[in-house]
Amino acid sequence: MCLRNNERFLNIIKNLKQNPDTAIPALSREIERISSDQGFQAAYNCLLQAEVILSIRKPTLAIYDHAFHFIGGAQKYGLSMISVLQDQFDITIITNKEVKHRDFMNWYNLDLSKCHIIVIKLPYFEEKNVIHLDPACVSKKEENPFHPISRESGNYDIFVNNSMNEMVYPLSNISVLVCHFPERRPRTYFYADQYTYVVCNSQYTTEWIEKKWKFSPHQHIYPPVDMEAGEEKILKKKNILSVARFEVEGTKRQLEMIEIFLQLKHEFPQIMKDWTFILAGGSNPDNPYLLKLRNIIDENSSVSIELKVNCPITELKSLYRESTLFWHLCGLTHEDPAEIEHFGMTIVEAMQNKMVPIVYDGGGPREIIDSGVNGFRVKSKAEVMDYTLQLLQDEKLIQRLSENAQTKSQTFSRQKFEERMRTFFGKLLNIYNPTR
Amino acid sequence: MKKLFQSVKKNCFDSSGNTLELEKTIEKEIKQLREEIDKKRKEIRDIKQLVNKEIDRDFFPPLEELSEKELEPYFDKYLSLLEASLDPHPDEKSLISHRKILGKPIILVKRILLRMTGVYTYTSLFLEKQKNFNQQSFALYRALLGRLRKNTEKIKHIEERIIDCEVNLMTLSKKLKDLSNHQFTAKDE
């Protein structure tokens, strides 16, 4: 990995304007040599690089995600990344399903109007008529269904694969794999180690890339979090908030959180008086897990628990602003590393809004929360209850931790993310085009 | 390298009136080359051919590193593979020949040889013994896997009970603390 320039070819480009009579035929010969030694793609890539070096055109960048048609943290990461690169590059967004610029604006408040969108439908998944394209269901017996994307990647100077999908073989001069978590181990059609650079979102992901894929990623850039509260002072309500997608498998542990809240209400009615538990998050229609949660809440209608499913961003912002405590227990009683929070963007969103987070002690949240300083990390249900009661009985503790939480949240701001991305891609361009 | 490029760029772009024409020629040359290569590139369907190298590899999972969830499918996969190869006796159906015309007579000869050396000799006694051993080992594996699964289930139940105990303990200790605080306050008053 890491970009290696073809020095011989670069020398010819360098001579093109000084000695055109000898350099132009040399260029043709060199391209012919590269074609026969390394294949036509390598020759094509050299010509693409020549165009950028000679300022014939702007460098091109394509970003691919097989889930761009869904709202998600990983997708927000990739699109926020290109939103800061729009002036430097001619950018193309590659998707497998229809999605519009206005969707990105509505979902993430990102203006990507300078980017082109191209939809490449994959026959393998089209025949199955599925909305979610799952690379895990592809076996060795089948032809790699993602090869149309691999082929498309060869048309750009830089190709960024933002999806949790290692089955796209990169053909571009520079390729970047943004890894949000190495869900699968190397198996059929594994090409993650073929990318020139691998970028990841947390130390936790770095550790697991090293364990599962046996190499170290090149760059670690935390996701952008931009849920900052405005300047106006808002009176906090007695709310405990949870913001997480309602996964069908229940990996975000909403059921356990409801059980904890019910137990707290039952055992400590005086302390818990007036406190409400609000669970917000996205869900697909006909989600059996969500139905189960609704039933439990209905059975305990005297306890104030509210579900906010797919609520608009304005409502979510108000919930963040007005709530006091934040629970995030993804990973509790799980052993599989993929089922533990890889980073935890909603935790940082809560911290930006001066909430005190109580989170599961594992995965990405360990990098966010310093237990006892800006929140609490817990290993068990009992610890969640214990820390919650401590906080509810000590207003000064809430005040101190919430202020610290807001300070710590600045580490993960959008501004920091943008700076890091600009620097990273700036370095890539400097290597790619030594005349910059 | 960077300095060299910058000086080249400066000389070429700023000095003479012919620069613009030269630039156009170079641009045209590169464009033409690119179109030619692109055409050839598009004619190739196989990515391996496009990059002149093998791109697919075989990977063997490090079984000792796998999580319980990752291990589970392997139990079933390897048990069924073991089951399929319990009987070590040579199978006549597995006899093949790659020769087009001579293939059939060769297979016939192979079959005769197999029957003569396989079925009617002492080898079959050893193979029978091996078959018994395989079947018993396989049965043992299955039994051990059954026990492993039951124990895993038991551990899960025990863990759930521990969680309940922890919660109860925490609740009791909290209530006890509140009660003793309350008593002290009452005494003070």
XYZ file of C-alpha atoms in Angstrom, chain A:
436
model
C 0.000 0.000 0.000
C 0.906 3.741 -0.242
C 1.145 5.439 -3.616
C 4.245 4.708 -5.650
C 4.766 7.020 -8.596
C 6.246 5.707 -11.836
C 9.412 7.824 -11.858
C 10.286 6.939 -15.450
C 6.903 8.139 -16.642
C 7.118 11.295 -14.537
C 10.463 12.136 -16.131
C 8.917 11.890 -19.586
C 6.073 14.204 -18.535
C 8.673 16.589 -17.132
C 10.454 16.664 -20.484
C 7.325 17.041 -22.597
C 7.543 20.795 -22.866
C 11.318 21.072 -22.814
C 12.074 18.472 -25.466
C 8.756 17.702 -27.145
C 10.383 16.106 -30.200
C 11.913 13.311 -28.170
C 9.508 13.248 -25.243
C 6.256 12.782 -27.199
C 7.419 9.577 -28.957
C 8.949 8.443 -25.643
C 5.556 8.920 -24.015
C 3.894 6.613 -26.570
C 6.596 3.998 -26.093
C 6.356 4.156 -22.318
C 2.570 3.785 -22.433
C 2.982 0.763 -24.689
C 5.516 -0.742 -22.277
C 3.283 -0.167 -19.253
C 0.302 -1.660 -21.122
C 2.155 -4.885 -21.820
C 3.859 -5.157 -18.398
C 1.152 -3.996 -16.034
C -2.011 -4.028 -18.125
C -4.114 -1.376 -19.824
C -5.471 -0.005 -16.568
C -2.002 0.987 -15.353
C -1.321 2.724 -18.684
C -4.644 4.549 -18.498
C -3.873 5.630 -14.931
C -0.541 7.118 -16.021
C -2.300 9.221 -18.647
C -4.834 10.391 -16.071
C -1.990 11.466 -13.812
C -0.284 13.253 -16.730
C -3.425 15.298 -17.353
C -3.476 16.449 -13.721
C 0.252 17.232 -13.633
C 0.028 19.246 -16.847
C -3.044 21.108 -15.480
C -5.181 19.905 -18.391
C -8.036 19.294 -15.952
C -8.973 19.201 -12.268
C -8.302 15.920 -10.432
C -11.334 13.640 -10.264
C -12.576 11.804 -7.196
C -15.341 9.231 -6.924
C -16.907 8.048 -3.694
C -18.866 4.806 -3.466
C -21.199 3.453 -0.812
C -23.675 0.646 -1.391
C -25.882 2.214 1.298
C -25.985 5.867 0.196
C -29.747 5.489 -0.243
C -30.121 5.011 3.546
C -29.628 7.538 6.334
C -26.627 6.467 8.372
C -23.594 7.626 10.308
C -21.133 5.978 7.938
C -22.791 7.634 4.942
C -22.746 11.006 6.710
C -19.003 10.505 7.265
C -18.299 9.913 3.573
C -20.509 12.706 2.309
C -19.182 15.211 4.868
C -15.725 14.282 3.630
C -16.487 15.135 0.002
C -18.424 18.265 0.944
C -15.105 19.878 1.962
C -13.328 18.705 -1.195
C -15.797 20.046 -3.753
C -13.587 22.931 -4.844
C -10.411 20.890 -5.183
C -11.868 17.945 -7.082
C -14.377 17.104 -9.742
C -16.442 14.714 -7.603
C -18.762 11.828 -8.522
C -20.973 9.990 -6.030
C -21.502 6.360 -7.026
C -24.571 4.593 -5.661
C -26.439 1.381 -6.422
C -29.931 2.781 -5.866
C -31.608 6.053 -6.808
C -30.782 8.941 -4.509
C -30.968 12.701 -5.068
C -28.939 15.741 -3.979
C -31.942 16.950 -2.014
C -31.974 13.713 0.007
C -28.448 14.464 1.216
C -29.548 17.980 2.046
C -32.586 16.750 4.016
C -30.785 13.937 5.806
C -27.451 15.546 6.627
C -27.870 19.235 5.750
C -25.085 18.873 3.168
C -25.038 20.854 -0.055
C -23.400 18.552 -2.591
C -24.752 20.313 -5.655
C -21.280 20.492 -7.240
C -21.015 16.681 -7.222
C -22.390 14.374 -9.914
C -24.376 11.321 -8.883
C -24.249 8.146 -10.928
C -26.321 5.062 -10.194
C -24.806 1.703 -11.106
C -27.365 -1.024 -10.581
C -25.932 -4.421 -9.756
C -27.814 -7.209 -11.558
C -27.092 -9.745 -8.764
C -28.988 -7.657 -6.198
C -31.564 -6.298 -8.652
C -32.673 -9.869 -9.386
C -33.033 -10.521 -5.673
C -35.095 -7.330 -5.410
C -33.490 -6.263 -2.127
C -33.196 -2.746 -0.715
C -30.219 -3.555 1.468
C -27.241 -4.859 -0.535
C -25.480 -7.258 1.785
C -21.968 -8.250 0.647
C -21.952 -11.036 3.256
C -24.402 -13.078 1.200
C -21.992 -13.378 -1.743
C -20.194 -16.725 -1.898
C -17.203 -17.990 -3.841
C -19.490 -19.934 -6.156
C -20.865 -16.696 -7.581
C -19.091 -14.139 -9.720
C -18.193 -11.003 -7.759
C -21.325 -8.819 -8.141
C -19.384 -5.661 -7.241
C -17.034 -5.800 -10.231
C -19.037 -3.143 -12.157
C -18.037 -0.762 -9.335
C -14.426 -1.956 -9.507
C -14.412 -1.156 -13.227
C -15.939 2.265 -12.657
C -13.258 3.039 -10.037
C -10.651 2.977 -12.811
C -12.100 6.113 -14.423
C -10.970 8.485 -11.648
C -7.761 9.817 -10.163
C -8.938 8.983 -6.663
C -11.508 6.366 -5.704
C -12.938 6.344 -2.172
C -14.790 3.266 -0.987
C -16.884 4.431 1.963
C -18.927 1.260 2.356
C -18.458 -1.695 4.673
C -17.661 -3.696 1.586
C -14.210 -5.055 0.847
C -15.333 -6.696 -2.396
C -14.636 -3.707 -4.637
C -11.228 -4.045 -6.300
C -9.762 -0.538 -6.685
C -8.396 0.315 -10.135
C -7.712 4.020 -9.732
C -4.301 5.618 -9.240
C -5.095 6.420 -5.626
C -7.658 4.428 -3.710
C -8.918 5.068 -0.206
C -10.933 2.619 1.844
C -12.851 4.302 4.638
C -13.362 1.530 7.156
C -16.083 2.065 9.749
C -15.503 -1.429 11.142
C -13.982 -4.620 9.714
C -17.177 -6.666 9.970
C -15.879 -9.655 8.026
C -12.573 -11.459 8.111
C -10.632 -11.885 4.855
C -12.605 -14.288 2.699
C -13.908 -14.532 -0.860
C -13.206 -11.379 -2.906
C -11.370 -9.611 -0.100
C -9.487 -6.579 -1.447
C -9.190 -4.226 1.559
C -5.406 -4.611 1.488
C -5.295 -3.563 -2.164
C -6.220 0.060 -1.395
C -3.440 2.630 -1.323
C -4.777 4.118 1.918
C -7.106 2.890 4.628
C -8.792 5.487 6.819
C -10.773 4.530 9.923
C -13.109 6.270 12.330
C -11.819 5.283 15.788
C -9.010 3.583 17.687
C -11.397 0.708 18.315
C -11.785 0.178 14.573
C -7.990 0.450 14.167
C -7.483 -2.319 16.737
C -9.937 -4.613 14.986
C -8.505 -3.936 11.524
C -5.151 -5.038 12.912
C -6.667 -8.119 14.555
C -8.918 -9.214 11.711
C -7.153 -7.978 8.591
C -3.571 -8.102 9.887
C -2.474 -4.652 8.735
C -2.579 -1.161 10.211
C -4.735 1.584 8.718
C -2.882 4.684 7.540
C -5.065 7.369 9.030
C -7.533 7.670 11.858
C -10.074 10.503 11.576
C -12.994 10.767 14.019
C -16.433 11.353 12.448
C -17.904 14.872 12.250
C -20.443 15.635 14.949
C -22.503 18.783 14.538
C -25.408 18.877 16.952
C -24.137 21.903 18.885
C -26.757 23.747 20.881
C -27.327 27.397 20.063
C -26.259 30.264 22.283
C -29.607 30.637 24.081
C -29.935 29.123 27.550
C -32.478 26.335 27.743
C -33.901 24.959 30.935
C -33.112 21.279 31.157
C -36.026 18.932 31.751
C -36.035 15.755 33.822
C -35.457 13.583 30.777
C -33.190 10.640 30.177
C -32.591 10.336 26.454
C -31.404 7.515 24.210
C -30.751 8.095 20.522
C -29.992 4.991 18.476
C -31.402 3.151 15.503
C -33.985 0.505 16.421
C -32.079 -2.460 15.000
C -34.160 -5.582 14.419
C -31.554 -7.638 16.320
C -31.784 -5.283 19.304
C -28.058 -4.574 19.299
C -28.576 -1.035 20.564
C -30.065 -2.491 23.742
C -33.231 -0.370 23.975
C -35.105 -3.249 25.630
C -32.536 -3.485 28.428
C -32.681 0.285 28.920
C -36.465 0.167 29.299
C -36.119 -2.663 31.842
C -33.582 -0.613 33.812
C -35.831 2.456 33.802
C -38.842 0.409 34.923
C -36.815 -1.110 37.737
C -35.546 2.286 38.849
C -39.093 3.665 38.848
C -40.294 0.655 40.804
C -37.527 0.572 43.423
C -36.884 4.285 43.849
C -40.169 6.052 43.114
C -39.240 9.151 45.111
C -35.931 9.783 43.361
C -37.351 8.895 39.954
C -40.454 11.013 40.378
C -41.089 13.283 37.348
C -38.321 11.649 35.289
C -39.157 10.533 31.755
C -37.243 8.147 29.520
C -37.286 9.056 25.813
C -36.050 6.649 23.162
C -35.460 8.269 19.779
C -34.133 6.592 16.658
C -34.731 5.509 13.113
C -36.497 2.323 12.136
C -37.717 0.475 9.092
C -41.456 -0.178 8.898
C -42.674 -3.492 10.366
C -39.810 -3.785 12.801
C -40.620 -6.662 15.233
C -38.146 -5.362 17.824
C -39.868 -1.985 17.840
C -43.228 -3.713 18.214
C -41.895 -5.594 21.241
C -40.754 -2.312 22.814
C -44.164 -0.725 22.151
C -45.906 -3.647 23.861
C -43.741 -3.347 26.978
C -44.350 0.395 27.127
C -48.111 -0.149 26.744
C -48.089 -2.755 29.519
C -46.434 -0.172 31.794
C -48.447 2.845 30.717
C -48.225 4.417 34.187
C -44.448 4.825 33.720
C -43.424 7.759 31.573
C -41.551 6.253 28.649
C -41.806 7.799 25.181
C -40.831 6.422 21.798
C -39.826 8.865 19.051
C -39.424 6.869 15.877
C -37.975 8.574 12.768
C -38.564 11.985 14.328
C -37.534 15.047 12.293
C -34.157 16.629 12.929
C -35.750 19.735 14.522
C -37.485 17.602 17.133
C -34.322 15.622 17.748
C -32.379 18.833 18.319
C -34.966 19.947 20.889
C -34.732 16.592 22.648
C -30.964 16.948 22.878
C -31.226 20.513 24.136
C -33.834 19.789 26.794
C -32.688 16.428 28.179
C -30.341 15.973 31.123
C -28.980 12.440 31.010
C -28.043 10.250 28.036
C -27.976 6.466 28.049
C -26.165 4.457 25.377
C -25.723 0.772 26.153
C -24.912 -0.730 22.758
C -22.549 -3.611 23.558
C -24.004 -4.515 26.968
C -23.833 -8.332 27.346
C -22.462 -8.670 23.810
C -19.236 -10.473 23.020
C -18.992 -10.012 19.288
C -16.846 -6.912 18.605
C -18.997 -5.956 15.608
C -21.991 -5.559 17.933
C -20.234 -3.088 20.205
C -20.444 0.609 19.250
C -17.635 1.375 16.790
C -17.580 5.066 17.622
C -20.826 6.501 19.066
C -21.743 9.732 17.266
C -24.957 10.197 19.249
C -22.968 10.191 22.501
C -20.955 13.159 21.253
C -24.146 14.868 20.045
C -25.509 14.549 23.587
C -22.283 15.943 25.046
C -22.414 18.919 22.685
C -25.805 19.654 24.272
C -24.484 19.486 27.840
C -25.983 16.144 28.682
C -24.276 13.683 31.024
C -23.720 10.383 29.210
C -23.828 6.957 30.829
C -22.459 4.551 28.251
C -21.368 0.953 27.897
C -17.696 0.523 28.685
C -16.437 -0.901 25.412
C -15.626 -0.004 21.814
C -15.594 3.590 20.570
C -17.255 5.141 23.669
C -14.065 4.401 25.641
C -12.335 7.013 23.483
C -15.069 9.560 24.112
C -15.911 9.235 27.802
C -13.476 9.643 30.686
C -15.463 7.934 33.408
C -16.219 10.200 36.353
C -14.946 13.274 34.456
C -17.412 13.873 31.620
C -19.822 10.979 32.082
C -19.761 7.382 33.237
C -18.761 4.136 31.569
C -20.613 1.072 32.825
C -20.210 -2.683 32.508
C -23.555 -3.837 33.915
C -27.199 -2.949 34.476
C -26.476 -2.443 38.174
C -23.842 0.174 37.351
C -26.258 2.044 35.061
C -28.753 2.196 37.913
C -26.140 3.155 40.478
C -24.662 6.053 38.460
C -28.084 7.265 37.366
C -29.251 7.466 40.980
C -26.013 9.210 42.010
C -26.575 11.855 39.352
C -30.253 12.307 40.056
C -29.467 13.041 43.698
C -26.590 15.420 43.032
C -27.286 18.472 40.899
C -23.733 19.775 41.298
C -22.361 16.526 39.891
C -24.624 16.874 36.870
C -23.482 20.461 36.401
C -19.786 19.589 36.602
C -19.923 16.535 34.346
C -22.142 18.202 31.742
C -19.749 21.142 31.385
C -16.801 18.773 31.032
C -18.785 16.742 28.498
C -19.376 19.807 26.356
C -15.670 20.681 26.463
C -14.622 17.137 25.485
C -17.139 17.071 22.634
C -15.150 19.749 20.808
C -12.535 17.093 19.974
C -15.034 15.586 17.557
C -16.419 18.760 15.955
C -17.173 19.093 12.250
C -14.500 21.782 12.015
C -11.807 19.385 13.293
C -13.015 16.695 10.884
C -12.868 19.080 7.927
C -9.358 20.243 8.826
C -8.119 16.649 9.065
C -9.731 15.649 5.774
C -8.334 18.675 3.924
C -4.861 17.896 5.221
C -5.134 14.223 4.313
C -6.330 14.790 0.744
C -3.901 17.708 0.340
C -1.050 15.295 1.090
C -2.410 12.801 -1.433
C -2.572 15.474 -4.114
C 0.979 16.586 -3.365
C 2.245 13.072 -3.957
C 0.086 12.601 -7.037
C 1.011 15.918 -8.572
C 4.552 16.934 -7.533
C 4.206 20.306 -9.323
C 1.576 21.556 -6.837
